[in-house]
Amino acid sequence: MSKDETNTRSPRSILDRIERSAAYMEANFGERLTREKLAQLAGLRPEHYSRLFKQYKLKSPIDYLTELRIQAAKLLLRRRDLTVRQVARAVGFEDPYYFSRRFSLHTGMAPSEYKRQPQLRVVAVDYYGHLRALGIRPVGVSAGMVGLKGLHADWSEDAVDIGIDDFPYYDLAAVERLQPDAICVPVSWMKREQSEALLVEADTKKDPLYSQFKVIGAALGLDKQVEDWLRMYEERSSALRRRLEARMGGQSIAILRIRTAYIQIYGNEIMGYGVYKSLGLTPPPKLAKQFEINGNYHSTVISLEELPFYHADHLIVVVQPDEETEQLWMDIQKSSVWLDFPAVRKGHIYRVDVHRWLAYDPLSIMAQMEEAAELLGASCVEE
């Protein structure tokens, strides 16, 4: 028996090897991957690896990899700033002509044809990031919307501001001048008779991925795109989870937001979604009890003296970007409460950008998940 076949008689051991190689593909499909490299990662001979992979995944490793790449390509082709050649390279195809053939085989149309499909004219009173995840760049945006100073700071390249300061936070006349096909708003913010455009409503209190995103996609006839995106998100989050489980070993993590008037510990919704729901990281014990009572827990206001009640091995810190809050942050770091905090003693403090982390849409949550994983060292892949 050859060395790489040792311990493969156990079904559990075989499955672990196959899953390990599949996870690597999910996380690195943009790289140059060969059957030989994947087999080496699994500790198997190439021929044996292919047979076992197909047995457990019902498709060959190369077919599995190709499907991952095509799924990612479909999303990237919705972006106006990328050419077909750029998309091909981004998802791991060195030859754009081969990419076109594979894409056509899987979707029934050429990448260029897929890219030319008419773009809807959509106004985003809210849910701008949800629309961007669907490949739609709105023509009108309420610029006061949370999240537009972070990942989506480029919104003005394609859109005009239709926002006003007071409820309902949009100028209807400005919206109508854009002649939109659809208007995306929170529930009850607009009456259907106010515009001939399709009214796309989603509930701000619902889950941003599995409720809001699906509702918006369904209303726009883009259910397939939503499912493709969610599949990609789940594959990526699962891959990162597996790495973090090995690295973190159950260590806890908390999220602290500092403002001039008060400080907050965040839960598993805004800012905490990517950390606790996407990555499945461990909250401080006190926060874990809150999650048991309320599965969608926003945050709690605390005093600095209460910080030890949320003791954690790692701490993400979000500081409001103004001089007064920066001074408060400097003072906090000199306090004995701060210096005695476990994450501080271990040097596990990670300051992040408030604009990127306050956004609560699919793309921003994905970015927060990736950033948290990188800060915790989970993105380092052993070659």
GROMACS .gro file of C-alpha atoms in nm:
model
  383
    1MET     CA    1   0.000   0.000   0.000
    2SER     CA    2   0.146   0.341  -0.096
    3LYS     CA    3   0.197   0.608   0.169
    4ASP     CA    4  -0.079   0.834   0.041
    5GLU     CA    5  -0.335   0.554   0.065
    6THR     CA    6  -0.274   0.504   0.439
    7ASN     CA    7  -0.588   0.545   0.651
    8THR     CA    8  -0.816   0.593   0.348
    9ARG     CA    9  -1.010   0.275   0.414
   10SER     CA   10  -1.217   0.459   0.676
   11PRO     CA   11  -1.518   0.631   0.510
   12ARG     CA   12  -1.481   0.919   0.756
   13SER     CA   13  -1.116   0.969   0.665
   14ILE     CA   14  -1.192   0.957   0.291
   15LEU     CA   15  -1.475   1.210   0.325
   16ASP     CA   16  -1.255   1.444   0.529
   17ARG     CA   17  -0.992   1.439   0.253
   18ILE     CA   18  -1.247   1.506  -0.019
   19GLU     CA   19  -1.411   1.785   0.179
   20ARG     CA   20  -1.072   1.940   0.246
   21SER     CA   21  -0.993   1.959  -0.124
   22ALA     CA   22  -1.344   2.088  -0.205
   23ALA     CA   23  -1.307   2.363   0.056
   24TYR     CA   24  -0.976   2.463  -0.098
   25MET     CA   25  -1.141   2.492  -0.440
   26GLU     CA   26  -1.423   2.702  -0.295
   27ALA     CA   27  -1.178   2.944  -0.139
   28ASN     CA   28  -0.921   2.955  -0.421
   29PHE     CA   29  -1.104   2.891  -0.750
   30GLY     CA   30  -0.940   3.200  -0.901
   31GLU     CA   31  -0.597   3.037  -0.880
   32ARG     CA   32  -0.440   2.789  -1.122
   33LEU     CA   33  -0.557   2.454  -0.983
   34THR     CA   34  -0.482   2.115  -1.134
   35ARG     CA   35  -0.608   1.770  -1.048
   36GLU     CA   36  -0.256   1.681  -0.936
   37LYS     CA   37  -0.241   1.974  -0.691
   38LEU     CA   38  -0.585   1.895  -0.550
   39ALA     CA   39  -0.494   1.528  -0.514
   40GLN     CA   40  -0.178   1.627  -0.331
   41LEU     CA   41  -0.383   1.841  -0.089
   42ALA     CA   42  -0.601   1.536  -0.023
   43GLY     CA   43  -0.299   1.309   0.018
   44LEU     CA   44  -0.410   1.076  -0.263
   45ARG     CA   45  -0.287   0.963  -0.602
   46PRO     CA   46  -0.458   1.165  -0.881
   47GLU     CA   47  -0.651   0.872  -1.031
   48HIS     CA   48  -0.771   0.749  -0.692
   49TYR     CA   49  -0.859   1.104  -0.588
   50SER     CA   50  -1.076   1.156  -0.898
   51ARG     CA   51  -1.266   0.833  -0.838
   52LEU     CA   52  -1.329   0.910  -0.471
   53PHE     CA   53  -1.425   1.272  -0.539
   54LYS     CA   54  -1.686   1.168  -0.795
   55GLN     CA   55  -1.815   0.900  -0.559
   56TYR     CA   56  -1.882   1.155  -0.284
   57LYS     CA   57  -1.960   1.470  -0.488
   58LEU     CA   58  -2.126   1.304  -0.790
   59LYS     CA   59  -1.903   1.497  -1.030
   60SER     CA   60  -1.535   1.508  -1.114
   61PRO     CA   61  -1.308   1.754  -0.929
   62ILE     CA   62  -1.255   1.955  -1.249
   63ASP     CA   63  -1.630   1.975  -1.315
   64TYR     CA   64  -1.681   2.086  -0.955
   65LEU     CA   65  -1.415   2.356  -0.995
   66THR     CA   66  -1.561   2.472  -1.327
   67GLU     CA   67  -1.906   2.514  -1.171
   68LEU     CA   68  -1.758   2.729  -0.894
   69ARG     CA   69  -1.587   2.946  -1.153
   70ILE     CA   70  -1.896   2.985  -1.371
   71GLN     CA   71  -2.108   3.082  -1.069
   72ALA     CA   72  -1.858   3.353  -0.977
   73ALA     CA   73  -1.828   3.466  -1.341
   74LYS     CA   74  -2.205   3.518  -1.371
   75LEU     CA   75  -2.191   3.764  -1.085
   76LEU     CA   76  -1.884   3.947  -1.213
   77LEU     CA   77  -2.027   3.979  -1.566
   78ARG     CA   78  -2.305   4.196  -1.420
   79ARG     CA   79  -2.042   4.458  -1.342
   80ARG     CA   80  -1.994   4.723  -1.608
   81ASP     CA   81  -1.634   4.792  -1.509
   82LEU     CA   82  -1.505   4.445  -1.600
   83THR     CA   83  -1.448   4.303  -1.948
   84VAL     CA   84  -1.514   3.938  -2.034
   85ARG     CA   85  -1.137   3.881  -2.045
   86GLN     CA   86  -1.096   4.032  -1.697
   87VAL     CA   87  -1.378   3.818  -1.561
   88ALA     CA   88  -1.225   3.506  -1.714
   89ARG     CA   89  -0.892   3.571  -1.544
   90ALA     CA   90  -1.054   3.666  -1.213
   91VAL     CA   91  -1.227   3.329  -1.187
   92GLY     CA   92  -0.929   3.121  -1.294
   93PHE     CA   93  -0.951   3.086  -1.674
   94GLU     CA   94  -0.626   3.188  -1.841
   95ASP     CA   95  -0.772   3.147  -2.192
   96PRO     CA   96  -1.078   3.374  -2.248
   97TYR     CA   97  -1.189   3.165  -2.548
   98TYR     CA   98  -1.194   2.848  -2.341
   99PHE     CA   99  -1.383   3.041  -2.072
  100SER     CA  100  -1.642   3.145  -2.333
  101ARG     CA  101  -1.691   2.786  -2.444
  102ARG     CA  102  -1.733   2.658  -2.089
  103PHE     CA  103  -1.963   2.945  -1.995
  104SER     CA  104  -2.183   2.885  -2.301
  105LEU     CA  105  -2.199   2.516  -2.222
  106HIS     CA  106  -2.321   2.584  -1.868
  107THR     CA  107  -2.558   2.877  -1.931
  108GLY     CA  108  -2.669   2.843  -2.291
  109MET     CA  109  -2.529   3.182  -2.391
  110ALA     CA  110  -2.191   3.344  -2.447
  111PRO     CA  111  -2.043   3.564  -2.171
  112SER     CA  112  -2.070   3.869  -2.397
  113GLU     CA  113  -2.439   3.797  -2.456
  114TYR     CA  114  -2.497   3.744  -2.085
  115LYS     CA  115  -2.323   4.076  -2.016
  116ARG     CA  116  -2.539   4.259  -2.274
  117GLN     CA  117  -2.867   4.160  -2.114
  118PRO     CA  118  -3.066   4.478  -2.047
  119GLN     CA  119  -2.998   4.639  -1.714
  120LEU     CA  120  -3.300   4.752  -1.516
  121ARG     CA  121  -3.326   5.120  -1.430
  122VAL     CA  122  -3.369   5.103  -1.054
  123VAL     CA  123  -3.388   5.375  -0.790
  124ALA     CA  124  -3.265   5.273  -0.445
  125VAL     CA  125  -3.431   5.463  -0.166
  126ASP     CA  126  -3.275   5.182   0.040
  127TYR     CA  127  -3.113   4.841  -0.021
  128TYR     CA  128  -2.846   4.978  -0.252
  129GLY     CA  129  -2.599   4.704  -0.156
  130HIS     CA  130  -2.858   4.433  -0.217
  131LEU     CA  131  -2.902   4.560  -0.572
  132ARG     CA  132  -2.526   4.576  -0.630
  133ALA     CA  133  -2.503   4.212  -0.523
  134LEU     CA  134  -2.750   4.136  -0.803
  135GLY     CA  135  -2.531   4.318  -1.056
  136ILE     CA  136  -2.758   4.624  -1.067
  137ARG     CA  137  -2.613   4.973  -1.035
  138PRO     CA  138  -2.906   5.200  -0.943
  139VAL     CA  139  -2.960   5.522  -1.137
  140GLY     CA  140  -3.091   5.705  -0.831
  141VAL     CA  141  -2.991   5.675  -0.465
  142SER     CA  142  -3.090   5.833  -0.136
  143ALA     CA  143  -2.739   5.948  -0.041
  144GLY     CA  144  -2.813   5.957   0.331
  145MET     CA  145  -2.851   5.579   0.333
  146VAL     CA  146  -2.624   5.396   0.580
  147GLY     CA  147  -2.344   5.213   0.400
  148LEU     CA  148  -2.277   5.450   0.113
  149LYS     CA  149  -1.954   5.581   0.268
  150GLY     CA  150  -1.807   5.234   0.300
  151LEU     CA  151  -1.785   4.958   0.042
  152HIS     CA  152  -2.029   5.142  -0.187
  153ALA     CA  153  -1.862   5.483  -0.179
  154ASP     CA  154  -1.851   5.475  -0.561
  155TRP     CA  155  -2.232   5.502  -0.588
  156SER     CA  156  -2.218   5.848  -0.748
  157GLU     CA  157  -2.040   5.712  -1.058
  158ASP     CA  158  -2.374   5.582  -1.189
  159ALA     CA  159  -2.642   5.744  -0.976
  160VAL     CA  160  -2.784   6.081  -0.875
  161ASP     CA  161  -2.896   6.171  -0.526
  162ILE     CA  162  -3.275   6.166  -0.489
  163GLY     CA  163  -3.267   6.189  -0.109
  164ILE     CA  164  -3.403   6.447   0.133
  165ASP     CA  165  -3.335   6.489   0.505
  166ASP     CA  166  -3.680   6.405   0.638
  167PHE     CA  167  -3.909   6.102   0.606
  168PRO     CA  168  -3.968   5.940   0.359
  169TYR     CA  169  -3.610   6.040   0.268
  170TYR     CA  170  -3.669   6.072  -0.108
  171ASP     CA  171  -3.786   6.343  -0.347
  172LEU     CA  172  -4.062   6.181  -0.554
  173ALA     CA  173  -4.024   6.432  -0.836
  174ALA     CA  174  -3.649   6.356  -0.858
  175VAL     CA  175  -3.730   5.984  -0.862
  176GLU     CA  176  -3.983   6.022  -1.144
  177ARG     CA  177  -3.745   6.230  -1.357
  178LEU     CA  178  -3.519   5.923  -1.375
  179GLN     CA  179  -3.802   5.717  -1.532
  180PRO     CA  180  -3.716   5.405  -1.330
  181ASP     CA  181  -3.837   5.056  -1.407
  182ALA     CA  182  -3.837   4.980  -1.034
  183ILE     CA  183  -3.804   5.159  -0.701
  184CYS     CA  184  -3.655   4.975  -0.404
  185VAL     CA  185  -3.787   5.092  -0.065
  186PRO     CA  186  -3.853   4.971   0.289
  187VAL     CA  187  -4.207   4.846   0.348
  188SER     CA  188  -4.469   5.126   0.368
  189TRP     CA  189  -4.234   5.405   0.263
  190MET     CA  190  -4.414   5.458  -0.069
  191LYS     CA  191  -4.765   5.394  -0.198
  192ARG     CA  192  -4.798   5.194  -0.517
  193GLU     CA  193  -5.011   5.460  -0.682
  194GLN     CA  194  -4.732   5.720  -0.643
  195SER     CA  195  -4.536   5.583  -0.938
  196GLU     CA  196  -4.584   5.367  -1.246
  197ALA     CA  197  -4.255   5.194  -1.167
  198LEU     CA  198  -4.246   4.851  -1.004
  199LEU     CA  199  -4.244   4.901  -0.627
  200VAL     CA  200  -3.997   4.662  -0.462
  201GLU     CA  201  -4.050   4.654  -0.086
  202ALA     CA  202  -3.849   4.472   0.181
  203ASP     CA  203  -3.879   4.472   0.558
  204THR     CA  204  -3.588   4.647   0.734
  205LYS     CA  205  -3.641   4.424   1.040
  206LYS     CA  206  -3.587   4.101   0.847
  207ASP     CA  207  -3.266   3.911   0.776
  208PRO     CA  208  -3.065   4.099   0.510
  209LEU     CA  209  -2.960   3.784   0.323
  210TYR     CA  210  -3.233   3.525   0.362
  211SER     CA  211  -3.531   3.759   0.365
  212GLN     CA  212  -3.461   4.105   0.221
  213PHE     CA  213  -3.227   3.981  -0.052
  214LYS     CA  214  -3.463   3.702  -0.159
  215VAL     CA  215  -3.766   3.933  -0.161
  216ILE     CA  216  -3.587   4.191  -0.375
  217GLY     CA  217  -3.452   3.928  -0.614
  218ALA     CA  218  -3.793   3.767  -0.654
  219ALA     CA  219  -3.961   4.101  -0.726
  220LEU     CA  220  -3.704   4.176  -0.999
  221GLY     CA  221  -3.718   3.827  -1.149
  222LEU     CA  222  -3.364   3.753  -1.035
  223ASP     CA  223  -3.427   3.456  -0.806
  224LYS     CA  224  -3.153   3.253  -0.975
  225GLN     CA  225  -2.898   3.528  -0.923
  226VAL     CA  226  -2.992   3.545  -0.554
  227GLU     CA  227  -2.952   3.170  -0.513
  228ASP     CA  228  -2.618   3.177  -0.697
  229TRP     CA  229  -2.492   3.456  -0.475
  230LEU     CA  230  -2.611   3.290  -0.155
  231ARG     CA  231  -2.449   2.963  -0.261
  232MET     CA  232  -2.120   3.143  -0.319
  233TYR     CA  233  -2.151   3.320   0.019
  234GLU     CA  234  -2.229   2.997   0.202
  235GLU     CA  235  -1.940   2.812   0.039
  236ARG     CA  236  -1.703   3.091   0.132
  237SER     CA  237  -1.831   3.125   0.489
  238SER     CA  238  -1.812   2.745   0.536
  239ALA     CA  239  -1.453   2.742   0.413
  240LEU     CA  240  -1.355   3.023   0.650
  241ARG     CA  241  -1.542   2.861   0.938
  242ARG     CA  242  -1.344   2.541   0.898
  243ARG     CA  243  -1.015   2.728   0.907
  244LEU     CA  244  -1.121   2.938   1.204
  245GLU     CA  245  -1.231   2.634   1.404
  246ALA     CA  246  -0.878   2.501   1.380
  247ARG     CA  247  -0.714   2.835   1.457
  248MET     CA  248  -0.946   2.979   1.722
  249GLY     CA  249  -1.014   2.669   1.928
  250GLY     CA  250  -1.330   2.820   2.078
  251GLN     CA  251  -1.173   3.154   2.168
  252SER     CA  252  -1.430   3.431   2.212
  253ILE     CA  253  -1.465   3.760   2.026
  254ALA     CA  254  -1.659   4.079   2.102
  255ILE     CA  255  -1.740   4.393   1.902
  256LEU     CA  256  -1.712   4.730   2.078
  257ARG     CA  257  -1.842   5.055   1.930
  258ILE     CA  258  -1.725   5.381   2.085
  259ARG     CA  259  -1.920   5.703   2.050
  260THR     CA  260  -1.895   6.031   2.237
  261ALA     CA  261  -2.220   5.979   2.429
  262TYR     CA  262  -2.188   5.608   2.502
  263ILE     CA  263  -2.021   5.279   2.416
  264GLN     CA  264  -2.193   4.965   2.289
  265ILE     CA  265  -2.133   4.592   2.270
  266TYR     CA  266  -2.279   4.467   1.942
  267GLY     CA  267  -2.475   4.147   1.895
  268ASN     CA  268  -2.534   3.931   1.589
  269GLU     CA  269  -2.713   4.182   1.366
  270ILE     CA  270  -2.554   4.504   1.234
  271MET     CA  271  -2.173   4.471   1.257
  272GLY     CA  272  -2.205   4.133   1.427
  273TYR     CA  273  -2.373   3.938   1.145
  274GLY     CA  274  -2.054   3.853   0.960
  275VAL     CA  275  -1.872   3.762   1.282
  276TYR     CA  276  -2.132   3.554   1.467
  277LYS     CA  277  -2.372   3.431   1.196
  278SER     CA  278  -2.144   3.405   0.892
  279LEU     CA  279  -1.828   3.284   1.065
  280GLY     CA  280  -1.996   3.122   1.365
  281LEU     CA  281  -1.745   3.272   1.607
  282THR     CA  282  -1.792   3.244   1.983
  283PRO     CA  283  -1.937   3.547   2.166
  284PRO     CA  284  -1.857   3.632   2.529
  285PRO     CA  285  -2.063   3.415   2.768
  286LYS     CA  286  -2.290   3.703   2.871
  287LEU     CA  287  -2.364   3.783   2.507
  288ALA     CA  288  -2.420   3.414   2.426
  289LYS     CA  289  -2.702   3.411   2.682
  290GLN     CA  290  -2.857   3.712   2.509
  291PHE     CA  291  -2.846   3.524   2.179
  292GLU     CA  292  -3.031   3.234   2.340
  293ILE     CA  293  -3.311   3.469   2.443
  294ASN     CA  294  -3.310   3.677   2.124
  295GLY     CA  295  -3.169   3.521   1.807
  296ASN     CA  296  -3.144   3.865   1.644
  297TYR     CA  297  -2.974   4.082   1.904
  298HIS     CA  298  -2.863   4.431   1.795
  299SER     CA  299  -2.652   4.575   2.076
  300THR     CA  300  -2.641   4.689   2.436
  301VAL     CA  301  -2.520   5.019   2.580
  302ILE     CA  302  -2.263   4.975   2.856
  303SER     CA  303  -2.040   5.184   3.076
  304LEU     CA  304  -1.665   5.134   3.063
  305GLU     CA  305  -1.684   4.973   3.406
  306GLU     CA  306  -1.918   4.707   3.261
  307LEU     CA  307  -1.673   4.606   2.987
  308PRO     CA  308  -1.526   4.318   3.195
  309PHE     CA  309  -1.869   4.150   3.194
  310TYR     CA  310  -1.808   4.090   2.820
  311HIS     CA  311  -1.459   3.948   2.859
  312ALA     CA  312  -1.328   3.812   2.528
  313ASP     CA  313  -1.005   3.679   2.378
  314HIS     CA  314  -1.040   3.904   2.073
  315LEU     CA  315  -1.199   4.247   2.035
  316ILE     CA  316  -1.307   4.433   1.722
  317VAL     CA  317  -1.324   4.808   1.791
  318VAL     CA  318  -1.528   5.062   1.594
  319VAL     CA  319  -1.460   5.428   1.676
  320GLN     CA  320  -1.682   5.711   1.555
  321PRO     CA  321  -1.467   5.935   1.329
  322ASP     CA  322  -1.475   6.268   1.514
  323GLU     CA  323  -1.221   6.446   1.737
  324GLU     CA  324  -1.420   6.413   2.059
  325THR     CA  325  -1.466   6.038   2.019
  326GLU     CA  326  -1.099   5.992   1.923
  327GLN     CA  327  -1.002   6.164   2.247
  328LEU     CA  328  -1.241   5.939   2.440
  329TRP     CA  329  -1.083   5.635   2.270
  330MET     CA  330  -0.736   5.752   2.375
  331ASP     CA  331  -0.854   5.795   2.734
  332ILE     CA  332  -1.018   5.451   2.738
  333GLN     CA  333  -0.692   5.290   2.631
  334LYS     CA  334  -0.518   5.436   2.937
  335SER     CA  335  -0.776   5.303   3.184
  336SER     CA  336  -0.712   5.006   3.413
  337VAL     CA  337  -1.038   4.847   3.297
  338TRP     CA  338  -0.906   4.848   2.941
  339LEU     CA  339  -0.555   4.733   3.027
  340ASP     CA  340  -0.694   4.438   3.224
  341PHE     CA  341  -0.925   4.322   2.946
  342PRO     CA  342  -0.821   3.974   2.816
  343ALA     CA  343  -0.804   4.072   2.448
  344VAL     CA  344  -0.590   4.376   2.535
  345ARG     CA  345  -0.347   4.167   2.739
  346LYS     CA  346  -0.315   3.924   2.448
  347GLY     CA  347  -0.271   4.197   2.188
  348HIS     CA  348  -0.585   4.090   2.003
  349ILE     CA  349  -0.741   4.432   1.933
  350TYR     CA  350  -0.861   4.507   1.579
  351ARG     CA  351  -0.980   4.854   1.487
  352VAL     CA  352  -1.206   4.863   1.180
  353ASP     CA  353  -1.373   5.135   0.972
  354VAL     CA  354  -1.715   5.241   1.102
  355HIS     CA  355  -1.858   5.309   0.754
  356ARG     CA  356  -1.766   4.964   0.622
  357TRP     CA  357  -1.894   4.789   0.932
  358LEU     CA  358  -2.223   4.975   0.979
  359ALA     CA  359  -2.346   4.872   0.633
  360TYR     CA  360  -2.597   4.587   0.644
  361ASP     CA  361  -2.627   4.445   0.295
  362PRO     CA  362  -2.504   4.121   0.132
  363LEU     CA  363  -2.182   4.259  -0.016
  364SER     CA  364  -2.089   4.451   0.300
  365ILE     CA  365  -2.159   4.150   0.522
  366MET     CA  366  -1.940   3.939   0.295
  367ALA     CA  367  -1.663   4.202   0.318
  368GLN     CA  368  -1.696   4.221   0.698
  369MET     CA  369  -1.674   3.842   0.718
  370GLU     CA  370  -1.361   3.839   0.501
  371GLU     CA  371  -1.200   4.122   0.699
  372ALA     CA  372  -1.271   3.955   1.033
  373ALA     CA  373  -1.126   3.629   0.904
  374GLU     CA  374  -0.816   3.805   0.774
  375LEU     CA  375  -0.765   3.993   1.101
  376LEU     CA  376  -0.784   3.666   1.288
  377GLY     CA  377  -0.534   3.505   1.052
  378ALA     CA  378  -0.783   3.269   0.887
  379SER     CA  379  -0.707   3.380   0.533
  380CYS     CA  380  -0.350   3.249   0.544
  381VAL     CA  381  -0.357   2.931   0.336
  382GLU     CA  382  -0.077   2.680   0.370
  383GLU     CA  383   0.046   2.587   0.025
   0.00000   0.00000   0.00000
